[in-house]
PDB file of C-alpha atoms and ligand atoms in Angstrom:
ATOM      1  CA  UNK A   1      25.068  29.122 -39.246  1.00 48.00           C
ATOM      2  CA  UNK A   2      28.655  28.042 -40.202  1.00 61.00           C
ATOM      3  CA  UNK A   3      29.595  28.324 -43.996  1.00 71.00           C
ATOM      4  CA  UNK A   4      31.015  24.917 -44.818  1.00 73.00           C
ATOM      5  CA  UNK A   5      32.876  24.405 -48.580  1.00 74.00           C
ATOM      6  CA  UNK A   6      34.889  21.379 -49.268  1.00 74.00           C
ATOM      7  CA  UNK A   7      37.185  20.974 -52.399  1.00 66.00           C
ATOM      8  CA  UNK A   8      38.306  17.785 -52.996  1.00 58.00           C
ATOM      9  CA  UNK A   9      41.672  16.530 -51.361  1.00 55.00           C
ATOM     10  CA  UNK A  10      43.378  14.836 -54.432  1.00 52.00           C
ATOM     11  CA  UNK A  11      42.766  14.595 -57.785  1.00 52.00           C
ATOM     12  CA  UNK A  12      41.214  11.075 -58.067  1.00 50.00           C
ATOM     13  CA  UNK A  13      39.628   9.950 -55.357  1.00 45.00           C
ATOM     14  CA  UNK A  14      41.602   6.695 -55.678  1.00 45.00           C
ATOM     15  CA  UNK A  15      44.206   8.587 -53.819  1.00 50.00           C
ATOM     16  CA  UNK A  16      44.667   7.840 -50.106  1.00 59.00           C
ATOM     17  CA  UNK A  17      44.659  10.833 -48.323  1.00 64.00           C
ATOM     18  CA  UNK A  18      46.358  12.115 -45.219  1.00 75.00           C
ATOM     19  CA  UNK A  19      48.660   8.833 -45.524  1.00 83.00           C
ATOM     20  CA  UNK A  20      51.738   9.182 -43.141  1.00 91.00           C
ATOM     21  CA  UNK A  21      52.241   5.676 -44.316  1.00 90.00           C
ATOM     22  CA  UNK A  22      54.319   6.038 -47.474  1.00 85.00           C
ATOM     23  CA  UNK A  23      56.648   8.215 -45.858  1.00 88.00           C
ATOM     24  CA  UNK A  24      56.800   7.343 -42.007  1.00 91.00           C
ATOM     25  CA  UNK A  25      60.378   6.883 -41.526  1.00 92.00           C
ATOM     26  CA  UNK A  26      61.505  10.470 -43.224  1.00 91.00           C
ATOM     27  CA  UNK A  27      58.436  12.420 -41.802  1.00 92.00           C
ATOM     28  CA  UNK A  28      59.339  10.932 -38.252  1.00 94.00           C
ATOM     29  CA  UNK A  29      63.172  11.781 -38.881  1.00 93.00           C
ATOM     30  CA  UNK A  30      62.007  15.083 -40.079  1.00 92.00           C
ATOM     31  CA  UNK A  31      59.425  15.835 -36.967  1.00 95.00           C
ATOM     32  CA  UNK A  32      62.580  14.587 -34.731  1.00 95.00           C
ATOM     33  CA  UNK A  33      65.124  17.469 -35.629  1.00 95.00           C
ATOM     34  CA  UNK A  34      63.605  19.480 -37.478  1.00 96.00           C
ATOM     35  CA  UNK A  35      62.857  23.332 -35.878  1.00 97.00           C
ATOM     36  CA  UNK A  36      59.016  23.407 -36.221  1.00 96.00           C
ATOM     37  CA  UNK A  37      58.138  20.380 -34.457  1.00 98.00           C
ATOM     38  CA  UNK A  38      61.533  19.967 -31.875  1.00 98.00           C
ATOM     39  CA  UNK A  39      62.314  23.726 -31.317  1.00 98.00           C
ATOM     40  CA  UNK A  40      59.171  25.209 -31.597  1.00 98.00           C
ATOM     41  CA  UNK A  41      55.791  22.866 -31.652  1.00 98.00           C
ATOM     42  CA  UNK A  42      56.887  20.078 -29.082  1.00 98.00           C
ATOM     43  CA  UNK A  43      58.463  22.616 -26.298  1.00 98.00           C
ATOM     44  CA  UNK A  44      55.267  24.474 -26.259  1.00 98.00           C
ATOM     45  CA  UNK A  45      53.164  21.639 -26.171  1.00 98.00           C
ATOM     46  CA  UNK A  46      55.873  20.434 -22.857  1.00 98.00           C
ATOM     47  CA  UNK A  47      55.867  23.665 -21.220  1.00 98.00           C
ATOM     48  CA  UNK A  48      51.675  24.015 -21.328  1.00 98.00           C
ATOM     49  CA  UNK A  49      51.604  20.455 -19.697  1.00 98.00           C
ATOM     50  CA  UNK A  50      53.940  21.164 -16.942  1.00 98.00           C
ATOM     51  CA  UNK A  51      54.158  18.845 -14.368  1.00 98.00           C
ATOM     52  CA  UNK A  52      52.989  15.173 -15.932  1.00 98.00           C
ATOM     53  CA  UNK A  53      54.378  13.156 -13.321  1.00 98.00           C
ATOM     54  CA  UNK A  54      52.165  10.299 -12.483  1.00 98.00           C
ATOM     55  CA  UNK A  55      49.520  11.528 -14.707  1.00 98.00           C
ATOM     56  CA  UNK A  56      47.921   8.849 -17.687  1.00 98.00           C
ATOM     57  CA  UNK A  57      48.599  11.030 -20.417  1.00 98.00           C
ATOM     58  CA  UNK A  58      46.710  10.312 -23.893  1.00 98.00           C
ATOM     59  CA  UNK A  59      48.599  11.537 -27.395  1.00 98.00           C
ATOM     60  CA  UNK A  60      45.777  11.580 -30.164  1.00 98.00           C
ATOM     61  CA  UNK A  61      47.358  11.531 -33.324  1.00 98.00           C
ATOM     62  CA  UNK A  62      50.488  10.636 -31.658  1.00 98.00           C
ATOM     63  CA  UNK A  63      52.774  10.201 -34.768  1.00 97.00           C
ATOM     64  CA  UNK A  64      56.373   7.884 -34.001  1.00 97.00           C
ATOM     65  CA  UNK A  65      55.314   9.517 -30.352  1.00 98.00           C
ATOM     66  CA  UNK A  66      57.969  11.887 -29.967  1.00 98.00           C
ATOM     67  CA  UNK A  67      55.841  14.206 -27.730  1.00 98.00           C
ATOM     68  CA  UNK A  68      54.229  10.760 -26.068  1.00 98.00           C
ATOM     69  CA  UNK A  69      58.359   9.864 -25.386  1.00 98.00           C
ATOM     70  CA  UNK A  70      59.199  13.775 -23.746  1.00 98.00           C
ATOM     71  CA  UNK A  71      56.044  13.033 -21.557  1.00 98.00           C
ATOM     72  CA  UNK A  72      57.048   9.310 -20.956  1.00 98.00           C
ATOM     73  CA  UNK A  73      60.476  10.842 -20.026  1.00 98.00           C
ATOM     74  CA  UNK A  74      59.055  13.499 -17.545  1.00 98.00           C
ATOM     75  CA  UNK A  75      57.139  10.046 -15.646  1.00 98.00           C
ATOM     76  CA  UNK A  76      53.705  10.239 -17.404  1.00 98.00           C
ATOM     77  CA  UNK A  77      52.283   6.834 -18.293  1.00 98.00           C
ATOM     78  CA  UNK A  78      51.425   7.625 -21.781  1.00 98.00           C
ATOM     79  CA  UNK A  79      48.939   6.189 -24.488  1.00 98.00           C
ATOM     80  CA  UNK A  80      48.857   6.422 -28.133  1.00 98.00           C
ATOM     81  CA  UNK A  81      46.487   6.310 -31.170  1.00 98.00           C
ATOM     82  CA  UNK A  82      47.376   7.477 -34.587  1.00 97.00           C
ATOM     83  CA  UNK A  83      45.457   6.647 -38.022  1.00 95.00           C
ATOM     84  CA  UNK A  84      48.664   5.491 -39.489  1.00 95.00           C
ATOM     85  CA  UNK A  85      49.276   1.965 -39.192  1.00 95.00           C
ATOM     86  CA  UNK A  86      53.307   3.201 -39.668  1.00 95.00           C
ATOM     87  CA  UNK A  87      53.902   5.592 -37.518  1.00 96.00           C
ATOM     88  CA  UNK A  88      52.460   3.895 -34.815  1.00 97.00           C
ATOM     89  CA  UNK A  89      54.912   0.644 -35.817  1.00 97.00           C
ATOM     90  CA  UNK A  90      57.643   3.443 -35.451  1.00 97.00           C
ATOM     91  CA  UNK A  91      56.248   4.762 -32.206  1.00 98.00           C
ATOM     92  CA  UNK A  92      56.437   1.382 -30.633  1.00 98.00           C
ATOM     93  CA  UNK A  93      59.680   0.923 -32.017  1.00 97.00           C
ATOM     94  CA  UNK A  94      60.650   3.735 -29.595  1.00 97.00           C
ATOM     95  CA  UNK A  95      58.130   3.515 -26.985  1.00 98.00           C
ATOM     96  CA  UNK A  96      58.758  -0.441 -26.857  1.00 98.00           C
ATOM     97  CA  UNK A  97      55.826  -3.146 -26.896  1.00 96.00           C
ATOM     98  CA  UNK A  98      54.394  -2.576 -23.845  1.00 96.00           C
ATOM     99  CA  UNK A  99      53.494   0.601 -24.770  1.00 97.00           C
ATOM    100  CA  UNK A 100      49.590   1.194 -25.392  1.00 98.00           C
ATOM    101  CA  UNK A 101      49.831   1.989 -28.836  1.00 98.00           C
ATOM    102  CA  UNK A 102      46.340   1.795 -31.352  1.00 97.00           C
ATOM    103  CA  UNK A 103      45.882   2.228 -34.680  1.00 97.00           C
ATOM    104  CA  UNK A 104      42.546   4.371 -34.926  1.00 96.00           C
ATOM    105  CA  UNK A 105      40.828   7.293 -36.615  1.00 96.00           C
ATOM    106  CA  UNK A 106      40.016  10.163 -34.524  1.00 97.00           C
ATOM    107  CA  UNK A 107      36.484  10.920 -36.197  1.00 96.00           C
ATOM    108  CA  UNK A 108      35.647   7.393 -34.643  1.00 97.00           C
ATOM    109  CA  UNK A 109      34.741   6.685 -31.261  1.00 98.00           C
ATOM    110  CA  UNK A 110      37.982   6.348 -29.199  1.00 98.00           C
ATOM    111  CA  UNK A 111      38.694   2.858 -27.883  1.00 98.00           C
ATOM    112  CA  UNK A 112      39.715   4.074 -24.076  1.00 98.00           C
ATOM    113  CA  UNK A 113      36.698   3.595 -21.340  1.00 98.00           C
ATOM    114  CA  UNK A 114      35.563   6.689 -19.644  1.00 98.00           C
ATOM    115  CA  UNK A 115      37.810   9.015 -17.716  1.00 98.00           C
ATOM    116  CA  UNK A 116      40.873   6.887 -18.376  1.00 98.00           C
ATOM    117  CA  UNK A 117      43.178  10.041 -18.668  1.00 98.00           C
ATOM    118  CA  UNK A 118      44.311  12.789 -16.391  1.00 98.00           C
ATOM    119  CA  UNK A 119      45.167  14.407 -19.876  1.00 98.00           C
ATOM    120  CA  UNK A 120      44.847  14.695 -24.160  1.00 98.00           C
ATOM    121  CA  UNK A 121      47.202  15.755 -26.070  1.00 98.00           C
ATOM    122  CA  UNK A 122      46.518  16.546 -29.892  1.00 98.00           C
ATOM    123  CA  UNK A 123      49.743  17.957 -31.734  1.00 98.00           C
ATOM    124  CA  UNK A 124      49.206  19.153 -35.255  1.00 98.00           C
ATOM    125  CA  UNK A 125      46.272  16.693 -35.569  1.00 97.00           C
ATOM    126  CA  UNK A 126      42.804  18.495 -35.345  1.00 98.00           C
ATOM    127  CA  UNK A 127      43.002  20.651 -38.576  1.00 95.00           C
ATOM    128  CA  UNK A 128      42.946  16.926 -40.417  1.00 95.00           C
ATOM    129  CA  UNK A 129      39.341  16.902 -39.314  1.00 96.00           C
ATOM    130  CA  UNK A 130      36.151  18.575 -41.032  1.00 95.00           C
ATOM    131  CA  UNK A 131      33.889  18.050 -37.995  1.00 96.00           C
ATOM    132  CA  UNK A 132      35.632  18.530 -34.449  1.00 98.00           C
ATOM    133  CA  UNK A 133      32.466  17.581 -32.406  1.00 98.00           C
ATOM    134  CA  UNK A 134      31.901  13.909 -32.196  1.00 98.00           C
ATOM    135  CA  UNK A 135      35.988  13.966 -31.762  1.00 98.00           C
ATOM    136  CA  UNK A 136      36.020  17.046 -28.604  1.00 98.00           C
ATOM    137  CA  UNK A 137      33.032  15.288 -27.128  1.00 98.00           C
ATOM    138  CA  UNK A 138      35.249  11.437 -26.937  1.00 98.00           C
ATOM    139  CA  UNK A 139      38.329  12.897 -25.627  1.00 98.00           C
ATOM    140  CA  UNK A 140      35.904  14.888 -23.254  1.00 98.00           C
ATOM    141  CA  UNK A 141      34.166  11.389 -22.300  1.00 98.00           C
ATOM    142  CA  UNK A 142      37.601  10.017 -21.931  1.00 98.00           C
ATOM    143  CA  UNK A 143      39.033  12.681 -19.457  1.00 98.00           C
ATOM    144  CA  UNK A 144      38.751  12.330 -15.838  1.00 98.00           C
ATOM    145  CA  UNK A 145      36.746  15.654 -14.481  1.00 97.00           C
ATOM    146  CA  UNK A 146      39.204  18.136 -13.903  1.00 97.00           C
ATOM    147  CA  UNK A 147      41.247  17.145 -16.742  1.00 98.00           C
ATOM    148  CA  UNK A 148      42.663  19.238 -19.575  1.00 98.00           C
ATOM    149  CA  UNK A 149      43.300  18.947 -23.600  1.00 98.00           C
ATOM    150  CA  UNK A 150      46.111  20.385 -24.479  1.00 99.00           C
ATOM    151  CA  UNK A 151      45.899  20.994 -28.366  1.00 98.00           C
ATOM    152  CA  UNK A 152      48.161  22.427 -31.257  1.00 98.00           C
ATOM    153  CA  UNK A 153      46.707  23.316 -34.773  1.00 98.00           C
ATOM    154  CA  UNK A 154      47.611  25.558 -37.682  1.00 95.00           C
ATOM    155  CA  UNK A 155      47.465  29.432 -36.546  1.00 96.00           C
ATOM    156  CA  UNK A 156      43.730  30.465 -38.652  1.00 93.00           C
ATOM    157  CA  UNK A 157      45.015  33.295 -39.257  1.00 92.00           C
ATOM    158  CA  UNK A 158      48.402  32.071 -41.234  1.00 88.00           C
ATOM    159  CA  UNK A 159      45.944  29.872 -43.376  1.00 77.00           C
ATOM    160  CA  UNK A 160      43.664  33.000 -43.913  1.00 81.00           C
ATOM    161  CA  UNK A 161      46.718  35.552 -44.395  1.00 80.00           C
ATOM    162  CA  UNK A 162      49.136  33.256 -47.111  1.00 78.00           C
ATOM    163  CA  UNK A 163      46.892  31.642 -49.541  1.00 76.00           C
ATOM    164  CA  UNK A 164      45.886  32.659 -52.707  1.00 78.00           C
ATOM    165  CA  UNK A 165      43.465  33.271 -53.589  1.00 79.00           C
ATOM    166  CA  UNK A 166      42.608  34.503 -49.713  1.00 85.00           C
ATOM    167  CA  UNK A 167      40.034  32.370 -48.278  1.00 87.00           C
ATOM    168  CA  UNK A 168      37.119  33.562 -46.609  1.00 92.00           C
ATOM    169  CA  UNK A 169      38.106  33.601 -43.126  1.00 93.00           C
ATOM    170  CA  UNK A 170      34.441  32.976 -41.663  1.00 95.00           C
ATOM    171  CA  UNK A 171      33.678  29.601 -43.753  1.00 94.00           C
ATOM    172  CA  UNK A 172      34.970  26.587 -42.758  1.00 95.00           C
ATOM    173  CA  UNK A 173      36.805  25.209 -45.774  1.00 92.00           C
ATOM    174  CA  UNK A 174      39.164  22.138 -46.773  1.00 91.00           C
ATOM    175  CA  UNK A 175      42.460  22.750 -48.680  1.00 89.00           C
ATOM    176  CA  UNK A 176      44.880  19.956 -50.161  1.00 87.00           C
ATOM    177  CA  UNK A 177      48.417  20.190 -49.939  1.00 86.00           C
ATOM    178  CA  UNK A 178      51.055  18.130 -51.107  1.00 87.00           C
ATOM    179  CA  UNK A 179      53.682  16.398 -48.575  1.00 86.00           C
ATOM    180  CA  UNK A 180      56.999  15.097 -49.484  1.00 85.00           C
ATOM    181  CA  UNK A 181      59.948  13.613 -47.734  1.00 85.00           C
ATOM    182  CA  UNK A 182      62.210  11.245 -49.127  1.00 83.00           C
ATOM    183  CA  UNK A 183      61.235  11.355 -52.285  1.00 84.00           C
ATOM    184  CA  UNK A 184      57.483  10.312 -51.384  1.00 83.00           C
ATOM    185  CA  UNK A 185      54.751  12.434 -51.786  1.00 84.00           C
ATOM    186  CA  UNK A 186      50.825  12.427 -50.409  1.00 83.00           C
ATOM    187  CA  UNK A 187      48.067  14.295 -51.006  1.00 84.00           C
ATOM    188  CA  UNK A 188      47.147  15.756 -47.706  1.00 88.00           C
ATOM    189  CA  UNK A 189      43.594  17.566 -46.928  1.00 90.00           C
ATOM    190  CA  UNK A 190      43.190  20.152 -43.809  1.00 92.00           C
ATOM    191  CA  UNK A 191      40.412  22.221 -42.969  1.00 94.00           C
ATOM    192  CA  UNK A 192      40.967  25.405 -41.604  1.00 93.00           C
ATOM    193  CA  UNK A 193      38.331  27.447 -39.819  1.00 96.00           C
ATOM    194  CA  UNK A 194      37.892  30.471 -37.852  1.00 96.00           C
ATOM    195  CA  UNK A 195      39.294  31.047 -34.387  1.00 97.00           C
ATOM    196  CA  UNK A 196      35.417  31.548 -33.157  1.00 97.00           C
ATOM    197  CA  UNK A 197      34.604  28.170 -34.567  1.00 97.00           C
ATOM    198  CA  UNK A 198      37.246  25.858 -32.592  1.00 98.00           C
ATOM    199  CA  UNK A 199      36.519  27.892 -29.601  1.00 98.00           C
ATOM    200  CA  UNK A 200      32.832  27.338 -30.083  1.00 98.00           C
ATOM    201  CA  UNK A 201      34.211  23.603 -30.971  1.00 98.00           C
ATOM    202  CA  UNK A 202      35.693  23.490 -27.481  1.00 98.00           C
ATOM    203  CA  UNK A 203      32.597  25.184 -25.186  1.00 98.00           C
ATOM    204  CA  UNK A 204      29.940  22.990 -27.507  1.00 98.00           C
ATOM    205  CA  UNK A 205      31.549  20.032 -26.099  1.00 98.00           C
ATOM    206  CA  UNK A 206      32.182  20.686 -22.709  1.00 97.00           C
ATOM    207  CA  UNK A 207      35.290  22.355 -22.284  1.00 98.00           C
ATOM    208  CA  UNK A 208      36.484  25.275 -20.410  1.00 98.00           C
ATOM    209  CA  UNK A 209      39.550  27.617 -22.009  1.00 98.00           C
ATOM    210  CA  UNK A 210      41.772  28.231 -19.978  1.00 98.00           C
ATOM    211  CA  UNK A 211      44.960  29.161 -22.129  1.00 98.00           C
ATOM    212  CA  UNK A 212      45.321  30.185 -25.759  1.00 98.00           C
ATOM    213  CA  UNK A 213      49.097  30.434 -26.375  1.00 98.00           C
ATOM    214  CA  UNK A 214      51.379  31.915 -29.370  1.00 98.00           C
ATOM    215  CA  UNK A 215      54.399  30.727 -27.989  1.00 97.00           C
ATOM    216  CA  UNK A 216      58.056  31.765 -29.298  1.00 97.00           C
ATOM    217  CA  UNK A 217      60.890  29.485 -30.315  1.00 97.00           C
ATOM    218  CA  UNK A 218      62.968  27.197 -28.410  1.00 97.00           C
ATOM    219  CA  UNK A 219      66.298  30.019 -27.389  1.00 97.00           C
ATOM    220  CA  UNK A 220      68.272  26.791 -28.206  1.00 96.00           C
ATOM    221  CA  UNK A 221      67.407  27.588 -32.086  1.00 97.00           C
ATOM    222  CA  UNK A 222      68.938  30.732 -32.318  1.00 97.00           C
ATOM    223  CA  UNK A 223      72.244  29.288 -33.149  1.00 97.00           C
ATOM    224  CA  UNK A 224      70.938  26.160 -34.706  1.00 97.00           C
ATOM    225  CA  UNK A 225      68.565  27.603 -37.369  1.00 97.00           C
ATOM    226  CA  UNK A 226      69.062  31.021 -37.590  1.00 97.00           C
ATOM    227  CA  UNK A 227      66.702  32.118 -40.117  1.00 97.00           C
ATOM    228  CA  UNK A 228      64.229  30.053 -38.781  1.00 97.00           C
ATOM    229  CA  UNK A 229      64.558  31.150 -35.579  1.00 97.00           C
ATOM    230  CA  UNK A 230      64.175  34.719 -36.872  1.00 97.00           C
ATOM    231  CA  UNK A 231      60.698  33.613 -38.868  1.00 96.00           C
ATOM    232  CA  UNK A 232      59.146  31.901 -35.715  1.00 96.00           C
ATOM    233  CA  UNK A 233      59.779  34.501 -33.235  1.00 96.00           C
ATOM    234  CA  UNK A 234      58.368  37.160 -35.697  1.00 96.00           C
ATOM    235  CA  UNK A 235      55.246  35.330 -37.492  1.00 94.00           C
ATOM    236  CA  UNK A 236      52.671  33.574 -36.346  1.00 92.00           C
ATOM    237  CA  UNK A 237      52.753  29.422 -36.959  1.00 94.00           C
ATOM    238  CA  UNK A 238      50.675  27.548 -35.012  1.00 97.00           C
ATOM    239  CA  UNK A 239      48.395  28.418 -32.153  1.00 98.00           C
ATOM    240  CA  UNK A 240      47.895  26.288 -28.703  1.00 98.00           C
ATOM    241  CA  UNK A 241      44.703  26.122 -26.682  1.00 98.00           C
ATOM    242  CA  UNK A 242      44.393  24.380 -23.144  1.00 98.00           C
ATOM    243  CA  UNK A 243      41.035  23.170 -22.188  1.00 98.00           C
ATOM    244  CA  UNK A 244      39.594  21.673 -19.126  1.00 98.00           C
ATOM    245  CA  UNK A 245      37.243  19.133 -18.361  1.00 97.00           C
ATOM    246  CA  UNK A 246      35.067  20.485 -15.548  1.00 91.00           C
ATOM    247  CA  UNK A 247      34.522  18.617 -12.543  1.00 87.00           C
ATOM    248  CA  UNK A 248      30.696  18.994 -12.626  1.00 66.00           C
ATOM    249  CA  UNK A 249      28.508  19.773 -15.918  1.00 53.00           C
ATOM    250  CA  UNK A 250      28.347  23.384 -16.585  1.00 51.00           C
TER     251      UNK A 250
HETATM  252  C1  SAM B   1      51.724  16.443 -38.401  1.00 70.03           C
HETATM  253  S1  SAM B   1      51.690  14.783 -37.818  1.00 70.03           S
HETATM  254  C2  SAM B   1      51.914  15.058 -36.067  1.00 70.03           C
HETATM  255  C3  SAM B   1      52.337  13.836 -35.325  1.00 70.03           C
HETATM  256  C4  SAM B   1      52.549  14.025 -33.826  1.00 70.03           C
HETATM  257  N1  SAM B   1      51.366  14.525 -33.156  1.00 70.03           N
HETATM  258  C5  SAM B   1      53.711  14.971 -33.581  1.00 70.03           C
HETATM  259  O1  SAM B   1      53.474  16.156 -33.334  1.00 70.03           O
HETATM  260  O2  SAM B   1      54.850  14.520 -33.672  1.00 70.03           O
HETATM  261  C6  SAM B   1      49.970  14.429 -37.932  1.00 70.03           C
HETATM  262  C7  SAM B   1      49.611  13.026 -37.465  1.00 70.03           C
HETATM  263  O3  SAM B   1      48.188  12.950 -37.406  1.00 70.03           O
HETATM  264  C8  SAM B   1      47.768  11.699 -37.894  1.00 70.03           C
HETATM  265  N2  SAM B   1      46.371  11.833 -38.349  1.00 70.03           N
HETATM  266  C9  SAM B   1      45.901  12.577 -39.367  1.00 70.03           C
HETATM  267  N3  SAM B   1      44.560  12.472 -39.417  1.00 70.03           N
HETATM  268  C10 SAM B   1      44.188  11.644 -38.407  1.00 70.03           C
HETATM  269  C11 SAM B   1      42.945  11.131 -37.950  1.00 70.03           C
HETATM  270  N4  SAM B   1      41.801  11.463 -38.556  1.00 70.03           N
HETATM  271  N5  SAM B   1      42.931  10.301 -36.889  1.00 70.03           N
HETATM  272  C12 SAM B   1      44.097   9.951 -36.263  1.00 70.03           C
HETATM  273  N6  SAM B   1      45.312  10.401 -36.651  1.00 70.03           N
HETATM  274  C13 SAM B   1      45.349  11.233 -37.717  1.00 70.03           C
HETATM  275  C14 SAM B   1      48.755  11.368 -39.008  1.00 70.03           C
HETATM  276  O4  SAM B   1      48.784   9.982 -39.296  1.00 70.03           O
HETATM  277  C15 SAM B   1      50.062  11.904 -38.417  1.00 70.03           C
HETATM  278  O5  SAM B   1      50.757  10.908 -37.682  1.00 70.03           O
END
């Protein structure tokens, strides 16, 4: 039986939590240039999905879609929901209004019909969520068989190994944290849980693991960010799982 403890995410509960919308523009900027997400988190999450030519790609939790552009770029034909009315303006801003952008909440059934995707991709975007079930089993239903999630989260063993006091690793427990670029701030909540318990997560709902990846920096950031560089090749960040839809029901 998992051990489940929740602490609240802000304060008062009149706080909005998990908002990307006070601070779209600077977080996108940020995520853009910045060596976690463009040397480090987005050429991992490129590299696992290889060759994306001609395949319809969905990007759950997509952001201002700078990984759903890279994939765009390589000739996917991508899709993109995000829970922030915001960054999805900004990621049609990039992606253009054609684009099949929705504004959408990934604990809620996904509005795509039934094996509309070759692939999911979920950067940085399942540690928002207590309960990955109803969420694995929808972007299960909405994979072709055969297809694959390809999935970045915080490392459980960073959360585990730099708080204080030192959770217990085998519960499955929320945290708040406060984000702030440009001079805006919000109250962000993330759950962090044991590496057993996503890759129960993933088998419970119907996936097979194929890859689990601790992937090093972009080479390109040795000169740009030095220390940085030095940091991420040395300690462990985030951690990178790819999943596959089997053809037939296991
Ligand atoms: C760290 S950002 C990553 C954005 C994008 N995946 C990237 O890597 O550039 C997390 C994103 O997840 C979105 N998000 C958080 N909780 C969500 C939820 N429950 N449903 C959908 N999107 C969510 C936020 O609005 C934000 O855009």
């Amino acid at each position: 039986m998992d051990r489940v403890t929740d602490t609240p995410a802000a304060p008062s509960d009149a706080v909005r939590v998990n908002d990307y919308d006070g601070f779209a523009e600077d977080y996108a900027a940020h995520n853009e240039s910045g060596v976690q997400n463009a040397y480090y988190e987005r050429p991992a999450m490129l590299s696992l999905a290889g060759q994306v030519s001609g395949r319809r790609i969905l990007d759950a939790g997509c952001g201002a879609g700078p990984l759903a552009a890279a994939l765009r770029e390589r000739g996917a034909q991508v899709s993109g929901i995000d829970a922030s009315a915001s960054m999805v303006a900004l990621a049609r801003r990039r992606l253009g209004d054609e684009a099949d952008l929705r504004v959408g909440d990934l604990a809620d059934p996904l509005p795509f019909p039934d094996a509309a995707f070759d692939d999911v991709v979920a950067s940085l975007v399942l540690h928002y969520l207590r309960d990955w079930g109803p969420t694995l089993a929808e972007m299960r239903r909405v994979l072709r068989p055969g297809g694959r999630l390809i999935a970045s989260v915080h490392h459980p063993f960073v959360d585990y190994a730099i708080q204080d006091p030192r959770p217990d690793y085998f519960a499955t427990t929320s945290y708040r944290d406060e984000f702030s670029f440009g001079g805006r701030s919000a109250a962000m909540k993330f759950w962090r849980r044991p590496l057993h318990a996503m890759t129960d997560a993933f088998t419970a709902a119907g996936f097979r693991l194929c890859v689990i990846s601790e992937p090093q920096p972009d080479p390109a950031a040795r000169e740009l960010f030095p220390e940085d560089f030095q940091e991420l090749s040395t300690k462990i960040g985030f951690l990178f799982f790819v999943l596959e839809a089997p053809s037939a029901p296991e």
